[in-house]
Short mmCIF file of C-alpha atoms in Angstrom, two decimals:
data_model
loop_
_atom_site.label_atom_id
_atom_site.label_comp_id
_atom_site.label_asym_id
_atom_site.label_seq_id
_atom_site.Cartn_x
_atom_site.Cartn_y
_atom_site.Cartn_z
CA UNK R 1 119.39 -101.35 45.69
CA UNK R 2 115.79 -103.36 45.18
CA UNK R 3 115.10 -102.03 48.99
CA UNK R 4 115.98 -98.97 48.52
CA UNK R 5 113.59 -98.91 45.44
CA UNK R 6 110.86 -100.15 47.15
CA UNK R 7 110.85 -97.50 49.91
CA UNK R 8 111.07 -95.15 47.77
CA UNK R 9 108.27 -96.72 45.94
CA UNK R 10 105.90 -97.44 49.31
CA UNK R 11 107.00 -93.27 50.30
CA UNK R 12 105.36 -91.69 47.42
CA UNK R 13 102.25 -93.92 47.90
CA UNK R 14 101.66 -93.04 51.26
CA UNK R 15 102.62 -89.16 50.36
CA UNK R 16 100.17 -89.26 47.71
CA UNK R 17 97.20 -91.22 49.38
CA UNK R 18 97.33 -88.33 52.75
CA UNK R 19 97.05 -85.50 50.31
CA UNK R 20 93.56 -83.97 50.75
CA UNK R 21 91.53 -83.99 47.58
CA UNK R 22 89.76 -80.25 47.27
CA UNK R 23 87.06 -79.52 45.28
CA UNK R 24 86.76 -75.58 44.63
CA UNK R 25 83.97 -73.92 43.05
CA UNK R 26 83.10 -70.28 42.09
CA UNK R 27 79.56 -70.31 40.96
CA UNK R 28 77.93 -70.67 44.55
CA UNK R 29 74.62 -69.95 45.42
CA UNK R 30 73.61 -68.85 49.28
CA UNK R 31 70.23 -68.01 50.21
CA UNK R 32 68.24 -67.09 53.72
CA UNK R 33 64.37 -67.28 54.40
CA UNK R 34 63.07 -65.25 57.27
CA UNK R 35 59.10 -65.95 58.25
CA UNK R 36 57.85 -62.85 59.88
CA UNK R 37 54.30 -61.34 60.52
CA UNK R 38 54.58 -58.56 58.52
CA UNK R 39 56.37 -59.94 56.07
CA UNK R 40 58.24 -62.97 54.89
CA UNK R 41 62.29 -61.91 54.00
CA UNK R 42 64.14 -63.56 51.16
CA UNK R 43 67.73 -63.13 50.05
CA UNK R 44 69.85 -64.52 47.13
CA UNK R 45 73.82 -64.15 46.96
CA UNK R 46 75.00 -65.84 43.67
CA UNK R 47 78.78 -64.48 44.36
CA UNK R 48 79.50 -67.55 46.61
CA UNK R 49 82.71 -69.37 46.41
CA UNK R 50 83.28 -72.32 48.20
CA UNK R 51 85.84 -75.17 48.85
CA UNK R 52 85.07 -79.16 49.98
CA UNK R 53 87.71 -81.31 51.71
CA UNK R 54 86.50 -84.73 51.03
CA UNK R 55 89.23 -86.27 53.72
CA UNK R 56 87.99 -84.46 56.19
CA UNK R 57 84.65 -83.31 54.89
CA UNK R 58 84.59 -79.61 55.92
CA UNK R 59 83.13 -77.46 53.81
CA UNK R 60 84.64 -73.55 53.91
CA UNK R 61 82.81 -70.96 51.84
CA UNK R 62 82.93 -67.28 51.12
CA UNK R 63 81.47 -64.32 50.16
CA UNK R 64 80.37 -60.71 50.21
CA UNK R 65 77.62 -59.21 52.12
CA UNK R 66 76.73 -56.80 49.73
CA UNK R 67 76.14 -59.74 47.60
CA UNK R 68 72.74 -60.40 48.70
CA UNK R 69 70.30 -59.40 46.67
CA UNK R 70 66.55 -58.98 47.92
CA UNK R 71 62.70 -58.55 46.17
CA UNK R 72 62.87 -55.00 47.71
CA UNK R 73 65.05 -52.09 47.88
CA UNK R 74 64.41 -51.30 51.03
CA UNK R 75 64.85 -54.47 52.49
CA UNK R 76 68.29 -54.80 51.34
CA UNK R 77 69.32 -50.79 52.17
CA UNK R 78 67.94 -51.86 55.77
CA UNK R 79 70.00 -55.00 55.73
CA UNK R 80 73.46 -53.49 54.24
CA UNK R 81 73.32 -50.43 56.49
CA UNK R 82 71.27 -51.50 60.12
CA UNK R 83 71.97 -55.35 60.05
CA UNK R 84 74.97 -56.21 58.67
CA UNK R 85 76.98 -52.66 58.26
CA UNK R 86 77.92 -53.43 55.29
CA UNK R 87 80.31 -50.63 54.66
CA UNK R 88 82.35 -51.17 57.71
CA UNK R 89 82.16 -54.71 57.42
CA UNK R 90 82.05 -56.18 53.78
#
């Protein structure tokens, strides 16, 4: 019975210590710089969400396109519709 206990006991240690810890977040922040001659191009997508693995230490993250937000109109119209294609793929 004691044996029987203790493997039990030893089973649900090792199940618990090779679950992955997660850490999840939905307040992400993404942002690109692009140095050009004309130019410089800066975007800002607060709608980020993101998820950390710390056993394995990958890092997966999401978000929309349309998200990014830029200093001018333009650039982001250009961006959403001749770049990225926004529409077709969010």
């Amino acid at each position: 019975m004691n044996r029987i206990i203790f493997l039990l006991g030893v089973s649900f240690a090792v199940i618990n210590t090779s679950v992955a810890q997660n850490y999840f977040t939905k307040n992400g922040m993404l942002s690109f710089f692009s140095k050009s001659a004309l130019e410089n191009i800066t975007a800002v997508n607060n709608q980020v969400v993101s998820v950390l693995n710390t056993t394995t230490g990958e890092t997966k993250f999401s978000m929309t396109i349309k998200g990014f937000k830029f200093k001018k109109a333009l650039m982001q119209e250009h961006f959403n519709e001749n770049y990225m294609e926004s529409d077709k793929y969010p």
